Amino acid sequence: MVAAKMDKSPADLLASPSISALMKSLKLKTKQQELLIRVSILCLVYILAFIARLFSVLRYESMIHEFDPYFNYRVTQFLTQKGFYEFWNWFDSESWYPLGRIIGGTLYPGLMVTAALIYWTLRFLRFAVHIREVCVLTAPFFAANTTLVAYFFGKELWDSGAGLVAAELIAICPGYISRSVAGSYDNEGVAIFALLLTFYLFVKAVNTGSLAWALASAFGYFYMVSAWGGYVFIINLIPLYVLVLLITGRYSMRLYVAYNCMYVLGMLLAMQIRFVGFQHVQSGEHMAAMGVFFLMQVFYFLDWVKYLLNDPKKFHTFLRITVTSAVGLGAIALGVGTASGYISPWTGRFYSLLDPTYAKDHIPIIASVSEHQPTAWSSFMFDFHILLLLFPAGLYFCFKRLSDATIFIVMYGLTSMYFAGVMVRLILVATPAVCLISAIAVSATVKNLTQLVRARSKPAPVGSGKGTSSTKALSKGSLDQSQPFQRNGAIVLLAGAFYLLSRYAIHCTWVTSEAYSSPSIVLAARGAHGNRVIFDDYREAYFWLRQNTPPDAKVMSWWDYGYQITAMGNRTVIVDNNTWNNTHIATVGRAMSSYEDEAYEIMRSLDVDYVLVVFGGVTGYSSDDINKFLWMVRIGGGVFPVIKEPDYLVNGEYRVDKGAAPKMLNCLMYKLSYYRFGELTTEYGKPPGYDRARGVEIGNKDIKLQHLEEAFTTSNWIVRIYKVKPPNNRW
Amino acid sequence: MKPIRLDLSLLFLFGFFLCFSSVCSDLVISKLDRRIDLSSHIVRTTTSLKIENNGVDGVSEILLPFPEHQAKNLAFLSVMISEGKGKTKEFSDSLPVDVANPVGMPPALTWYSVTLPKELGKGRSLTLEVKAVFTHILRPFPEKITQADVQLVAFQDSAYYLSPYAVKVQSLTVKLPEPKVESYTKLEKTKFSGSEIKYGPYEDLPQFSYSPIVIHYVSNKPFAVAQELVREIEISHWGNVQVTENYNLVHAGAEIAGEFSRLDYQARPHVRGASAFRNLVANLPPRAHSIYYRDEIGNISTSNVWSDSAQTLLEIEPRYPMFGGWRTSFTIGYGLPLKDFLFWSEGKRYLDITFGCPMSDVVIENLTVKVVLPEGSKDISVSVPFPVKQSQETKISHLDMVGRPVIVLQKTNVVPEHNQYFQVYYRFSNLSLLREPLMLIFGFFLFFFACVVYTHADFTISKSSPSYLAKLQWDEVQTAIQQFESIINRCLTVHDKLEASLRDLSRNGDVQACKAARKAADSLLKELSKELKPLLSFLQSSPQAVQIMPKVEELVSKERELQEKLMLKYSTVVDSYEKKSSGRDIENRVAAVQQKITLLRQEVDDLLEVIDEI
């Protein structure tokens, strides 16, 4: 069904002769017909973009997905219940025990405020919706809005045809869907909309030189800053673009107005976000924008001087002096700023973007996240499909018709593609650019081909109308006789293009339904009889925590589950997905990788009441704590040198069976994961204690716990919770 | 194991009672049969008393005392008069029972007085059937057990019926869930067989006889206690009654101590987890639909529904097995057809639906029933068969302006015996039903109207700015061009008509008709060219039209040329017809002109399209 809808608009282009007959009977002029078709296609694309993201709701339920969205959901709930000021001043004592976290000052509030505004608006209009529904549907709603922005952007870059194709491509592009299915209530959901909107408005401002559009783009930028840390991409890409325009001699008053207005107002607005604060003037990542801002002033000044001094010789000397002194001044200012600590140097995250190997050596916590890994070719293919082929073609068309706007999209495309190669999750940022550029390729090609087809077919109805003109058809044919198979060739190519596009639509639908619509909280598998088996162990454990532990209990787990435990279990956690304090995380990593009595000391010092581990040995669930364990060792070892990675490896190999390192077999994580697992037969024909996730029989079956006791294990053993016993009475 | 300590205060009381003697001696219970059902955690006692009046005066009130520890846990009490014996027993409606404070009676007891429908005369007798339901009077002992232990509970009562009247013959039967007893008080005439313990018969006991007994037995029945249950019943006159029930459930039996091992539980759930319960069954009304089962963090997938014409069974399984002391909370919801529950009576509508919770053997400590009536309901009144706390609030739901009236009924200590029908009467006009759709329609209308206003209104701030003026001029040019196009199109249709008449000519040779067509076409074309003139002059004068002007002029000239050629063709054809030339001859003569015409027509069409694009 989705595929059919996707095909709609290319089909419209083909079917227009037959439809136009109908339109003529409706007394619509060609222009109105075109408008009608365009608007209806846009509406369909809008709806399509929304409903294609509802797979997860239909397959599972209306629920929040994954890890970070649970935090966002919890914050949004707080915001809607307590109001904006309480939210702004919220000190959360339920996370990062015993440090706590100042929520209002350490998050991008855009997403939550947006959801809360939608919620309040609907409430005001007397639609009694639950905040959860709003949060679940925020991402699809913004994805649908993104298609509209893509349409206008495409129209601005090329023509309305390209806009339509761009809207369609982005509506179902897996690279975008992966982050915007219903329930994935994360910053990216609204941020991509904001990103594209800012870019569109900026390009529009550059094209028109209008202050109004530049102002709008500044507000778009403000929204983006409030929504996602990825705004750094905008504040670096736009200056880069301006710089390229300056170098290629495309400096104009329009550019000057657009950039200055956008930069100055955008910067002032962005400072209103507490988490960002004065970074625009103090952090190294934002200095490029400021440098370009001053460069623009120098350019403008030079222009004025050039106008005053009619002598080119004098001007050249002046130019040399001014440019040298300006660059020198800038460099000195930057140097002094950096040296005095006023301007902070680039952060590790920024470095890891520019240099893919940086994180692995210096920041294991970034490297440990699977979505921060360099992208494999297969995932490019998976997320872009034919767009990967159309992208270079689109670049060709852009270069062929170079303008301020196309230069922008080319730069956006190239830089974001590089970042997409560095980190898997940044495919998301590249997606709009890839879609737009591919749309230019599709639209330009199809337009050329249809022109060829129509050039021949056009006279036919006129000729047949005459009735007696059988002879004339021949004479007219001689006009295009020069290329004999042109028309047939064009038809074949058109058919090929539609075939490709329809494959794209089918691929996207398949990817969305199979790969990107799983909430990852609830796991589903096919049973032996083809029935659907649901593993709802996470929620089982979190709900048990919520109901059957004291309200002030502190739960220690690896940081991945922190947000979920606070949101669903409503209990205090030691570390969570915010990862702001590496030492604290390393302490937990150290506890997990120590012997039980050493770990007990650490847990006592952290006031831990319960320890939660995720274990996939029974179900064969591979992203469990044993498989993440080496990262805990590395992160722990990064701060506490007592923990050494080689202690857990045998000849550089990570194993859990009999041949495993003795430290591995007796560390806390191993004990907690495999406690009493040795008595369980998991698979027919295998010895008891056979770990299905790693396919080996475990090495230590006789695990005794001294300071902890099993408090709860879920029905499929995926989550195991242990209670930390109070210290023994001395006598 | 420690022997169970008897409640000493009860013994004191017992002695105290003996001081009171001849207050109610007029009445004598001639036969008393008491059954205590301990098969679930809700204790149900059924007592049948045959009462004789040996006094002089008629008696209309009968007193029923309960010791304090029973009275505070008494959830339900009903008294009926039974007539006949064995299978032909018939029961009257339940009699009114009130709390009483009889003078001269021991205050440590709680008294209930039963009002008889008619006085019991001298020497007459009647049989009362007293049914009392107690909650929370079973004490788990020991209070904490491990996963592998069975749950033991202790029950205390008196072997003799506590009565202000003398009892001639009495017996007590205690029914246990399983034939496993840890210990029980052995008195004379005590018999333990199967899962029943019998005390008695005892004869001729004075009033306030008391002989404490304790039974300590195995009970692995679910001790499901809902500490809080909020039932919301929402009526929609579009045909649905939506029931939402929020439970806060706890296993009130012996608490689990030490480890919970999933391995043990999985391997032998009935041994290593005997005291836990896995599921609950809700007995919903027939035709219940859209059933859901969820909690604060989402849907719970472990539930089943069986339905037939008499009932809908919903089996729900909490996320984890409920061990002693563990809690859970969840929500179930279902829709019911309105016509099964809403009726008319004397111009008023009334909802007739059950009060309590649909689950068997669940004790509800605090039950709140909220009946949400549609917006605009008036004259609301409630009738409940037992006393409840009643209040009213409003709830704002979808598309409500003032909110829906909500009747809130609260009751503590609710047992399945309270699952009786209650009624909510109210008036509601059918017209109010249309309010919400009308509001929606009006909202959409407003929206579209605002759009219309927006597209037609001029929001420009500076009306004298050059860009605004240019835009105005451009609009004028555009309308002029549109008119121009329509004129050209009309010319073209005239051409088409002429062509058509020529074709007719070639078919039927009617020269006259053809000439008439020509005349009409001529006058039309003349008119059109007259109309065209002011438009062209306007376009020429307008600075905005400079770009299009060459195209427009080209189009005009082409059109004129086309017209001339057409006329040429026309006159040639008509001439030849008049000269009766052969068809082929005519075609040859026209061929050259025809070719030109087609070409011109093509060019005109193209030009039109180009202008249209602007």
CSV table of C-alpha atoms in Angstrom, one decimal, chain A residues 51-399:
chain,number,residue,atom,x,y,z
A,51,ILE,CA,1.6,6.6,8.7
A,52,ALA,CA,4.8,4.8,7.5
A,53,ARG,CA,6.1,5.5,11.0
A,54,LEU,CA,3.2,3.9,12.8
A,55,PHE,CA,4.4,0.3,12.2
A,56,SER,CA,5.7,0.1,15.7
A,57,VAL,CA,2.4,1.2,17.2
A,58,LEU,CA,0.6,-1.4,15.2
A,59,ARG,CA,3.1,-4.2,15.8
A,60,TYR,CA,3.6,-3.5,19.5
A,61,GLU,CA,1.8,-0.7,21.2
A,62,SER,CA,1.9,3.0,21.7
A,63,MET,CA,5.0,3.1,23.8
A,64,ILE,CA,8.3,5.0,24.2
A,65,HIS,CA,11.3,3.2,22.6
A,66,GLU,CA,14.9,2.6,23.6
A,67,PHE,CA,16.9,4.5,26.2
A,68,ASP,CA,17.1,8.2,25.8
A,69,PRO,CA,13.5,8.7,24.9
A,70,TYR,CA,12.6,7.4,28.4
A,71,PHE,CA,14.4,10.3,29.9
A,72,ASN,CA,12.8,12.7,27.6
A,73,TYR,CA,9.4,11.2,28.4
A,74,ARG,CA,10.0,11.5,32.1
A,75,VAL,CA,11.1,15.1,31.8
A,76,THR,CA,8.1,15.9,29.6
A,77,GLN,CA,5.8,14.4,32.2
A,78,PHE,CA,7.4,16.5,34.8
A,79,LEU,CA,7.0,19.6,32.6
A,80,THR,CA,3.3,19.0,32.0
A,81,GLN,CA,2.6,18.3,35.6
A,82,LYS,CA,4.7,21.0,37.3
A,83,GLY,CA,4.9,23.7,34.8
A,84,PHE,CA,7.8,25.4,33.0
A,85,TYR,CA,9.6,27.2,35.9
A,86,GLU,CA,9.7,24.1,38.1
A,87,PHE,CA,11.1,22.2,35.1
A,88,TRP,CA,13.7,24.9,34.5
A,89,ASN,CA,14.8,24.6,38.1
A,90,TRP,CA,14.6,20.9,38.5
A,91,PHE,CA,17.3,19.2,40.4
A,92,ASP,CA,16.9,15.5,39.9
A,93,SER,CA,18.1,13.5,42.9
A,94,GLU,CA,17.0,10.2,41.3
A,95,SER,CA,20.0,10.0,39.0
A,96,TRP,CA,23.7,10.1,39.5
A,97,TYR,CA,23.4,9.2,43.2
A,98,PRO,CA,24.8,10.8,45.3
A,99,LEU,CA,25.7,13.7,42.9
A,100,GLY,CA,22.3,14.3,41.4
A,101,ARG,CA,21.7,16.2,38.2
A,102,ILE,CA,20.5,19.7,37.4
A,103,ILE,CA,18.1,18.8,34.7
A,104,GLY,CA,17.0,22.2,33.6
A,105,GLY,CA,20.6,23.3,32.9
A,106,THR,CA,21.9,20.2,31.3
A,107,LEU,CA,19.4,19.4,28.6
A,108,TYR,CA,18.1,20.7,25.3
A,109,PRO,CA,14.5,21.6,26.2
A,110,GLY,CA,13.2,21.9,22.6
A,111,LEU,CA,11.7,18.5,22.3
A,112,MET,CA,10.0,18.5,25.7
A,113,VAL,CA,8.7,22.0,25.3
A,114,THR,CA,7.4,21.2,21.9
A,115,ALA,CA,5.6,18.1,23.1
A,116,ALA,CA,4.2,20.0,26.1
A,117,LEU,CA,3.0,22.8,23.8
A,118,ILE,CA,1.2,20.3,21.6
A,119,TYR,CA,-0.3,18.7,24.6
A,120,TRP,CA,-1.5,21.9,26.1
A,121,THR,CA,-2.9,23.0,22.7
A,122,LEU,CA,-4.8,19.8,22.3
A,123,ARG,CA,-6.0,20.1,25.9
A,124,PHE,CA,-7.1,23.6,25.2
A,125,LEU,CA,-9.0,22.5,22.2
A,126,ARG,CA,-10.7,19.9,24.5
A,127,PHE,CA,-9.0,16.8,23.2
A,128,ALA,CA,-8.3,14.8,26.3
A,129,VAL,CA,-5.2,13.1,25.1
A,130,HIS,CA,-2.6,11.4,27.3
A,131,ILE,CA,0.9,12.9,27.3
A,132,ARG,CA,2.3,9.6,26.3
A,133,GLU,CA,0.3,9.6,23.0
A,134,VAL,CA,1.7,13.1,22.3
A,135,CYS,CA,5.2,12.0,23.0
A,136,VAL,CA,4.9,8.9,20.9
A,137,LEU,CA,3.5,10.7,17.9
A,138,THR,CA,5.8,13.8,18.1
A,139,ALA,CA,8.5,12.3,15.9
A,140,PRO,CA,6.1,11.2,13.1
A,141,PHE,CA,4.4,14.5,13.2
A,142,PHE,CA,7.7,16.4,12.8
A,143,ALA,CA,8.8,13.9,10.1
A,144,ALA,CA,5.7,14.8,8.2
A,145,ASN,CA,6.4,18.5,8.6
A,146,THR,CA,10.0,17.8,7.4
A,147,THR,CA,8.6,16.6,4.1
A,148,LEU,CA,6.9,20.0,3.6
A,149,VAL,CA,10.2,21.8,4.3
A,150,ALA,CA,12.0,19.4,1.9
A,151,TYR,CA,9.5,20.4,-0.7
A,152,PHE,CA,10.0,24.1,-0.3
A,153,PHE,CA,13.8,23.6,-0.1
A,154,GLY,CA,13.8,21.5,-3.3
A,155,LYS,CA,11.7,24.2,-4.9
A,156,GLU,CA,14.2,26.8,-3.9
A,157,LEU,CA,17.1,24.8,-5.1
A,158,TRP,CA,15.8,23.5,-8.4
A,159,ASP,CA,12.1,23.6,-9.2
A,160,SER,CA,8.8,22.4,-7.7
A,161,GLY,CA,9.2,19.0,-9.4
A,162,ALA,CA,12.5,18.5,-7.5
A,163,GLY,CA,10.7,19.7,-4.4
A,164,LEU,CA,8.0,17.1,-4.7
A,165,VAL,CA,10.4,14.3,-5.4
A,166,ALA,CA,12.5,15.4,-2.4
A,167,ALA,CA,9.4,15.4,-0.2
A,168,GLU,CA,8.7,11.9,-1.3
A,169,LEU,CA,12.2,10.6,-0.9
A,170,ILE,CA,12.6,12.0,2.6
A,171,ALA,CA,9.2,10.9,3.7
A,172,ILE,CA,10.2,7.2,3.6
A,173,CYS,CA,14.0,7.3,3.6
A,174,PRO,CA,15.1,4.7,6.1
A,175,GLY,CA,18.0,6.9,7.3
A,176,TYR,CA,15.5,9.3,8.7
A,177,ILE,CA,12.8,6.8,9.7
A,178,SER,CA,15.3,5.0,11.9
A,179,ARG,CA,15.1,8.0,14.2
A,180,SER,CA,11.6,9.1,13.8
A,181,VAL,CA,9.3,6.1,14.1
A,182,ALA,CA,6.4,6.5,16.5
A,183,GLY,CA,7.7,6.2,20.0
A,184,SER,CA,11.3,7.2,19.3
A,185,TYR,CA,10.8,10.3,21.3
A,186,ASP,CA,14.3,11.7,20.9
A,187,ASN,CA,15.8,15.1,20.1
A,188,GLU,CA,16.6,14.0,16.6
A,189,GLY,CA,12.9,13.7,15.9
A,190,VAL,CA,12.4,17.4,15.9
A,191,ALA,CA,16.0,18.4,15.3
A,192,ILE,CA,16.0,17.2,11.7
A,193,PHE,CA,13.0,19.3,11.0
A,194,ALA,CA,14.6,22.3,12.6
A,195,LEU,CA,17.9,21.7,10.8
A,196,LEU,CA,16.3,21.5,7.4
A,197,LEU,CA,14.1,24.5,8.2
A,198,THR,CA,17.1,26.6,9.2
A,199,PHE,CA,19.0,25.6,6.1
A,200,TYR,CA,16.0,26.3,3.9
A,201,LEU,CA,15.3,29.7,5.4
A,202,PHE,CA,19.0,30.6,5.2
A,203,VAL,CA,19.2,29.6,1.5
A,204,LYS,CA,16.0,31.6,0.9
A,205,ALA,CA,17.5,34.6,2.7
A,206,VAL,CA,20.7,34.3,0.6
A,207,ASN,CA,18.6,34.0,-2.6
A,208,THR,CA,16.4,37.0,-1.8
A,209,GLY,CA,18.6,39.1,0.4
A,210,SER,CA,15.6,39.7,2.5
A,211,LEU,CA,15.9,40.5,6.2
A,212,ALA,CA,12.7,38.8,7.0
A,213,TRP,CA,13.9,35.5,5.7
A,214,ALA,CA,17.2,35.9,7.5
A,215,LEU,CA,15.3,36.6,10.7
A,216,ALA,CA,13.2,33.6,10.2
A,217,SER,CA,16.3,31.5,9.7
A,218,ALA,CA,17.7,32.9,13.0
A,219,PHE,CA,14.6,31.7,14.7
A,220,GLY,CA,14.9,28.3,13.0
A,221,TYR,CA,18.4,28.2,14.3
A,222,PHE,CA,17.2,29.0,17.8
A,223,TYR,CA,14.7,26.2,17.6
A,224,MET,CA,17.5,23.9,16.5
A,225,VAL,CA,19.8,25.0,19.3
A,226,SER,CA,17.0,24.3,21.8
A,227,ALA,CA,16.4,20.9,20.4
A,228,TRP,CA,19.7,19.1,19.7
A,229,GLY,CA,23.5,19.4,20.2
A,230,GLY,CA,23.8,18.9,16.4
A,231,TYR,CA,23.3,22.6,16.0
A,232,VAL,CA,27.1,22.8,16.0
A,233,PHE,CA,26.9,21.4,12.5
A,234,ILE,CA,24.8,24.4,11.4
A,235,ILE,CA,27.0,27.0,13.0
A,236,ASN,CA,30.0,25.5,11.2
A,237,LEU,CA,28.5,24.6,7.9
A,238,ILE,CA,27.0,28.0,7.2
A,239,PRO,CA,30.2,29.9,7.8
A,240,LEU,CA,32.0,27.4,5.6
A,241,TYR,CA,29.5,27.9,2.9
A,242,VAL,CA,29.9,31.7,3.2
A,243,LEU,CA,33.6,31.3,3.0
A,244,VAL,CA,33.3,29.2,-0.1
A,245,LEU,CA,31.1,31.9,-1.7
A,246,LEU,CA,33.6,34.6,-0.7
A,247,ILE,CA,36.5,32.6,-2.3
A,248,THR,CA,34.6,31.8,-5.5
A,249,GLY,CA,33.8,35.5,-5.9
A,250,ARG,CA,30.1,35.1,-5.2
A,251,TYR,CA,30.0,37.7,-2.5
A,252,SER,CA,26.9,39.8,-2.7
A,253,MET,CA,24.8,42.2,-0.6
A,254,ARG,CA,22.2,39.4,-0.2
A,255,LEU,CA,24.8,37.1,1.4
A,256,TYR,CA,26.0,39.9,3.7
A,257,VAL,CA,22.4,40.6,4.9
A,258,ALA,CA,21.5,37.0,5.3
A,259,TYR,CA,24.6,35.9,7.1
A,260,ASN,CA,25.0,38.8,9.5
A,261,CYS,CA,21.4,38.9,10.5
A,262,MET,CA,21.2,35.1,10.9
A,263,TYR,CA,24.5,34.9,12.8
A,264,VAL,CA,24.0,37.8,15.2
A,265,LEU,CA,20.4,37.2,16.0
A,266,GLY,CA,20.8,33.4,16.0
A,267,MET,CA,23.7,33.7,18.5
A,268,LEU,CA,21.8,36.0,20.8
A,269,LEU,CA,18.8,33.7,20.7
A,270,ALA,CA,20.9,30.6,21.3
A,271,MET,CA,22.4,32.2,24.4
A,272,GLN,CA,18.9,31.9,26.0
A,273,ILE,CA,19.3,28.2,26.1
A,274,ARG,CA,20.9,27.5,29.5
A,275,PHE,CA,22.8,24.4,28.4
A,276,VAL,CA,24.4,26.4,25.5
A,277,GLY,CA,24.9,29.6,27.3
A,278,PHE,CA,27.9,31.7,26.2
A,279,GLN,CA,29.4,28.9,24.2
A,280,HIS,CA,28.9,30.9,21.0
A,281,VAL,CA,31.5,33.4,22.1
A,282,GLN,CA,33.6,31.2,24.3
A,283,SER,CA,34.0,27.8,22.7
A,284,GLY,CA,36.4,26.8,20.0
A,285,GLU,CA,33.7,25.0,18.1
A,286,HIS,CA,31.8,28.2,17.5
A,287,MET,CA,34.8,30.4,16.6
A,288,ALA,CA,34.6,29.7,12.8
A,289,ALA,CA,31.3,31.4,12.7
A,290,MET,CA,32.6,34.4,14.5
A,291,GLY,CA,35.7,34.5,12.3
A,292,VAL,CA,33.6,34.5,9.1
A,293,PHE,CA,31.4,37.2,10.6
A,294,PHE,CA,34.4,39.5,11.0
A,295,LEU,CA,35.7,38.5,7.6
A,296,MET,CA,32.4,39.6,6.1
A,297,GLN,CA,32.8,43.0,7.7
A,298,VAL,CA,36.3,43.2,6.2
A,299,PHE,CA,35.0,42.3,2.8
A,300,TYR,CA,32.3,44.9,3.1
A,301,PHE,CA,34.8,47.5,4.2
A,302,LEU,CA,37.1,46.6,1.3
A,303,ASP,CA,34.3,46.9,-1.1
A,304,TRP,CA,33.6,50.4,0.2
A,305,VAL,CA,37.2,51.4,0.0
A,306,LYS,CA,37.4,50.0,-3.5
A,307,TYR,CA,34.6,52.2,-4.4
A,308,LEU,CA,36.3,55.2,-2.9
A,309,LEU,CA,39.7,54.5,-4.3
A,310,ASN,CA,39.5,54.2,-8.0
A,311,ASP,CA,43.1,53.4,-8.4
A,312,PRO,CA,43.6,49.6,-8.5
A,313,LYS,CA,47.2,49.8,-7.5
A,314,LYS,CA,46.5,51.7,-4.4
A,315,PHE,CA,43.7,49.4,-3.6
A,316,HIS,CA,45.9,46.3,-3.9
A,317,THR,CA,48.4,47.7,-1.4
A,318,PHE,CA,45.5,48.6,0.9
A,319,LEU,CA,44.1,45.1,0.4
A,320,ARG,CA,47.3,43.4,1.3
A,321,ILE,CA,47.7,45.5,4.5
A,322,THR,CA,44.1,45.1,5.6
A,323,VAL,CA,43.9,41.4,5.0
A,324,THR,CA,47.2,40.7,6.7
A,325,SER,CA,46.4,42.8,9.7
A,326,ALA,CA,42.8,41.4,10.0
A,327,VAL,CA,44.1,37.8,9.8
A,328,GLY,CA,46.9,38.6,12.2
A,329,LEU,CA,44.5,40.3,14.7
A,330,GLY,CA,42.1,37.4,14.5
A,331,ALA,CA,44.9,34.9,15.1
A,332,ILE,CA,46.2,36.8,18.0
A,333,ALA,CA,42.8,37.2,19.5
A,334,LEU,CA,42.2,33.5,19.2
A,335,GLY,CA,45.6,32.7,20.6
A,336,VAL,CA,45.1,35.0,23.6
A,337,GLY,CA,41.6,33.7,24.1
A,338,THR,CA,42.6,30.1,24.1
A,339,ALA,CA,45.7,30.7,26.2
A,340,SER,CA,43.8,32.6,28.9
A,341,GLY,CA,41.1,30.0,28.9
A,342,TYR,CA,38.4,32.3,27.9
A,343,ILE,CA,37.9,30.3,24.7
A,344,SER,CA,37.6,26.6,25.5
A,345,PRO,CA,39.4,24.3,23.2
A,346,TRP,CA,37.5,21.7,21.1
A,347,THR,CA,35.8,19.0,23.0
A,348,GLY,CA,36.6,15.4,22.6
A,349,ARG,CA,33.3,14.7,20.9
A,350,PHE,CA,34.2,17.3,18.3
A,351,TYR,CA,37.6,15.8,17.7
A,352,SER,CA,36.1,12.4,17.4
A,353,LEU,CA,34.0,13.7,14.6
A,354,LEU,CA,36.9,15.1,12.7
A,355,ASP,CA,39.1,12.1,13.4
A,356,PRO,CA,37.4,8.7,13.5
A,357,THR,CA,40.2,7.1,15.4
A,358,TYR,CA,40.3,9.7,18.2
A,359,ALA,CA,37.5,8.3,20.4
A,360,LYS,CA,38.9,4.8,20.4
A,361,ASP,CA,42.2,6.0,21.9
A,362,HIS,CA,41.0,8.7,24.2
A,363,ILE,CA,37.4,8.5,25.1
A,364,PRO,CA,36.3,4.9,25.5
A,365,ILE,CA,32.8,6.0,26.7
A,366,ILE,CA,32.1,7.5,23.3
A,367,ALA,CA,33.6,4.6,21.5
A,368,SER,CA,31.6,2.1,23.5
A,369,VAL,CA,28.3,3.2,22.1
A,370,SER,CA,27.4,1.2,19.0
A,371,GLU,CA,25.9,4.1,17.2
A,372,HIS,CA,29.1,6.0,17.4
A,373,GLN,CA,31.0,3.4,15.4
A,374,PRO,CA,32.2,4.2,11.9
A,375,THR,CA,29.6,3.3,9.3
A,376,ALA,CA,29.8,0.2,7.3
A,377,TRP,CA,29.0,0.2,3.6
A,378,SER,CA,26.1,-2.1,4.1
A,379,SER,CA,24.4,0.4,6.5
A,380,PHE,CA,24.8,3.1,3.9
A,381,MET,CA,23.1,0.8,1.4
A,382,PHE,CA,20.5,-0.2,4.0
A,383,ASP,CA,19.7,3.4,4.8
A,384,PHE,CA,19.9,5.1,1.4
A,385,HIS,CA,19.3,2.4,-1.1
A,386,ILE,CA,19.1,4.0,-4.6
A,387,LEU,CA,19.8,7.4,-3.2
A,388,LEU,CA,23.4,6.3,-2.9
A,389,LEU,CA,23.5,6.0,-6.7
A,390,LEU,CA,21.4,9.1,-7.3
A,391,PHE,CA,23.5,11.3,-5.0
A,392,PRO,CA,26.5,11.6,-7.4
A,393,ALA,CA,24.1,12.1,-10.3
A,394,GLY,CA,22.5,14.9,-8.4
A,395,LEU,CA,25.8,16.5,-7.7
A,396,TYR,CA,26.5,16.5,-11.4
A,397,PHE,CA,23.3,18.3,-12.0
A,398,CYS,CA,24.1,20.8,-9.2
A,399,PHE,CA,27.5,21.5,-10.7
